[in-house]
PDB file of C-alpha atoms in Angstrom:
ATOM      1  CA  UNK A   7    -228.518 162.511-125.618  1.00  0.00           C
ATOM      2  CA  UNK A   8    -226.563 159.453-127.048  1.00  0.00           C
ATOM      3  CA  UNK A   9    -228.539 156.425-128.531  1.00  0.00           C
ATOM      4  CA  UNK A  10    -227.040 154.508-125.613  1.00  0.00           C
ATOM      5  CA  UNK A  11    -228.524 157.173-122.841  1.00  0.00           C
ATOM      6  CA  UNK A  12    -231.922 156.827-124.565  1.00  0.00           C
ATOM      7  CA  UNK A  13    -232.136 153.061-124.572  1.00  0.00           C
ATOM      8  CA  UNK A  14    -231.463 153.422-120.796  1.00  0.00           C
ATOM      9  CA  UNK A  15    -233.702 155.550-120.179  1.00  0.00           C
ATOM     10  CA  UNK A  16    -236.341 153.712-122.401  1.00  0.00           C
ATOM     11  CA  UNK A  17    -235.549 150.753-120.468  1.00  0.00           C
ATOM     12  CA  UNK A  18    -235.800 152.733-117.324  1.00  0.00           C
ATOM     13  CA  UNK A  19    -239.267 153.755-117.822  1.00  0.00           C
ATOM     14  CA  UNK A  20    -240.551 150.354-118.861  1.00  0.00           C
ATOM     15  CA  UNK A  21    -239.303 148.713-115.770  1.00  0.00           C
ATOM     16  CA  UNK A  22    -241.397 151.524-114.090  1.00  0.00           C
ATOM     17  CA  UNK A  23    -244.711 151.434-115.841  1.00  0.00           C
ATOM     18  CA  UNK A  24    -244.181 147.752-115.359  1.00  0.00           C
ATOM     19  CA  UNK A  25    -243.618 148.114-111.521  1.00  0.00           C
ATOM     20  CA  UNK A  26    -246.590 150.680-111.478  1.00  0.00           C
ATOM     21  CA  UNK A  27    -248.834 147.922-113.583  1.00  0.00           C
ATOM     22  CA  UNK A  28    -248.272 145.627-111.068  1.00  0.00           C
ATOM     23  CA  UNK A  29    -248.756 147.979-108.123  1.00  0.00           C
ATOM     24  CA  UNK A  30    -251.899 148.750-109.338  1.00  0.00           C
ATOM     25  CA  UNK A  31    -253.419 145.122-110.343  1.00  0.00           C
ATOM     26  CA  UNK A  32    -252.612 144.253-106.658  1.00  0.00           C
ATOM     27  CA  UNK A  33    -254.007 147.473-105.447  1.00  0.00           C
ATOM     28  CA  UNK A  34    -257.260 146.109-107.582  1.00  0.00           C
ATOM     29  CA  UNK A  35    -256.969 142.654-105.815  1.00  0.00           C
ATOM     30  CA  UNK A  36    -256.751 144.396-102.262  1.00  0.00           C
ATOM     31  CA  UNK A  37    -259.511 146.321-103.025  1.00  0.00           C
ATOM     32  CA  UNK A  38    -261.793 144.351-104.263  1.00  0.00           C
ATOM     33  CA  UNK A  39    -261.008 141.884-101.454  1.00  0.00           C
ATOM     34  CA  UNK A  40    -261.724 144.708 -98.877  1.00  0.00           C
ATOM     35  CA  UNK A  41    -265.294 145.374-100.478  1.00  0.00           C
ATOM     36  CA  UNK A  42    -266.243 141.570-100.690  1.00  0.00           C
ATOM     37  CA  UNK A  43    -265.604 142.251 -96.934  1.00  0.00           C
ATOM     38  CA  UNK A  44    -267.578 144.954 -96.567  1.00  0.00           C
ATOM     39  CA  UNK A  45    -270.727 143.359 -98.570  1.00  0.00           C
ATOM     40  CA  UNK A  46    -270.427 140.648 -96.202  1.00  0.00           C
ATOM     41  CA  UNK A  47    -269.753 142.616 -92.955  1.00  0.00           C
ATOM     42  CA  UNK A  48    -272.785 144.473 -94.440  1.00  0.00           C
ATOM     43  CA  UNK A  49    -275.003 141.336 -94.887  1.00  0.00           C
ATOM     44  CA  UNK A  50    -274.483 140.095 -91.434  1.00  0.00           C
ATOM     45  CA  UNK A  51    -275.614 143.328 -89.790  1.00  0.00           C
ATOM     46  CA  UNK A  52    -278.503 143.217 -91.962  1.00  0.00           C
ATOM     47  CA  UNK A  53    -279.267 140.116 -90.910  1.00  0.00           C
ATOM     48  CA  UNK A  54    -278.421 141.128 -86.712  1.00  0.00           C
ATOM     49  CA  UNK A  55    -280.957 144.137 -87.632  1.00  0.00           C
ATOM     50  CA  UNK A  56    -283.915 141.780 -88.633  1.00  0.00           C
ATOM     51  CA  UNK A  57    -283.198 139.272 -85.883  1.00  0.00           C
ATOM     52  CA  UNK A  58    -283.054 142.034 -83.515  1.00  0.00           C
ATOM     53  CA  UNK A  59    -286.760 143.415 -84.761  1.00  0.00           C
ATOM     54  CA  UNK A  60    -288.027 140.049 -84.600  1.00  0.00           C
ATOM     55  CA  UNK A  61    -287.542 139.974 -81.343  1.00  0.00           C
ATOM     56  CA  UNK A  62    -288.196 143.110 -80.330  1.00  0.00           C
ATOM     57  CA  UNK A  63    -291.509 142.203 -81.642  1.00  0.00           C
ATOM     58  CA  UNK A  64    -292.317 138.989 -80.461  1.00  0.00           C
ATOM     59  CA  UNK A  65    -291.190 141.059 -76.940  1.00  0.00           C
ATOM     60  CA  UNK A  66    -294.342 143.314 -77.806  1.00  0.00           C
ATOM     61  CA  UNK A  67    -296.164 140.881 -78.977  1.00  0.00           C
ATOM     62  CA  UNK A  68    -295.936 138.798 -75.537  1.00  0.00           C
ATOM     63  CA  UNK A  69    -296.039 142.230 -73.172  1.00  0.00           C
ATOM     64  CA  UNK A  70    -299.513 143.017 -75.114  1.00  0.00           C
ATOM     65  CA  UNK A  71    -300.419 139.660 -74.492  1.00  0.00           C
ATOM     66  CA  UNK A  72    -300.058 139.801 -70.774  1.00  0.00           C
ATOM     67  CA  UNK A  73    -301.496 143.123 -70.473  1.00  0.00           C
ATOM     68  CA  UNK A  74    -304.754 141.324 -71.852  1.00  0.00           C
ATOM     69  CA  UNK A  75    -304.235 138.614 -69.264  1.00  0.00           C
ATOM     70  CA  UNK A  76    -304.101 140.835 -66.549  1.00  0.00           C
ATOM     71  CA  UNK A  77    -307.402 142.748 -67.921  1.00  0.00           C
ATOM     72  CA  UNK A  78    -309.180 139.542 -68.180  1.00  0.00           C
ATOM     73  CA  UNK A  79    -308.230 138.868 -64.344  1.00  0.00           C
ATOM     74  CA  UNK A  80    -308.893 142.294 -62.794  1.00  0.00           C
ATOM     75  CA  UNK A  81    -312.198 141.965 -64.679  1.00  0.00           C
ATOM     76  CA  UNK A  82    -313.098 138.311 -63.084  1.00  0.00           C
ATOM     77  CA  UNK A  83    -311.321 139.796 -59.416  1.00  0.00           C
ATOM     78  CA  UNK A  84    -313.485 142.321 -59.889  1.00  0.00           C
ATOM     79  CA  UNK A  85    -316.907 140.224 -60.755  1.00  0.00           C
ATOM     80  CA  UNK A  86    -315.967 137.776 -57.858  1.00  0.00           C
ATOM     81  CA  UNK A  87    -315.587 140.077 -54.800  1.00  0.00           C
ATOM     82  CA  UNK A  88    -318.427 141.258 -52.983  1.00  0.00           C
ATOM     83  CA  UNK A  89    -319.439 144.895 -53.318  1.00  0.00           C
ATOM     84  CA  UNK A  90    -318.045 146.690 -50.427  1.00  0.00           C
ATOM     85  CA  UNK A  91    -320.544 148.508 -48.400  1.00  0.00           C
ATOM     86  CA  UNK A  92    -319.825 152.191 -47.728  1.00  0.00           C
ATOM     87  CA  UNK A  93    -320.984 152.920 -44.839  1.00  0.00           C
TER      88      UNK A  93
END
């Protein structure tokens, strides 16, 4: 191999780590982009979850309540009507 057909090929593999250097810094960027995404995307369904639980207890919270309501008014019903006579 001539001093000439080394230099290219010297040459020739610089230009390629450089190309792969740069393929992989953007690579990097992409990535790291994608994951801030998913951190978010992981946030916000964190945050769905909790609101969703909330509500599904306050929903409990007011179904318990009218259960207790309705006790309290059979009770009185039952106070207020005369005793039936079985006969």
């Amino acid at each position: 191999m001539s001093d000439e057909d080394l230099k290219k090929l010297i040459e020739s593999n610089a230009r390629a780590i450089e190309a792969l250097t740069d393929n992989f810094a953007s690579f990097q960027q992409e990535w790291q982009k994608d994951r801030k995404g998913i951190y978010q995307l992981l946030g916000q369904l964190t945050r769905s979850m909790s609101d969703f639980y909330e509500v599904q207890s306050d929903f409990y919270r007011r179904f318990d309540q009218i259960e207790e309501r309705q006790a309290k008014m059979t009770e009185i019903l039952e106070r207020l009507s005369p005793p039936e006579n079985n006969q």
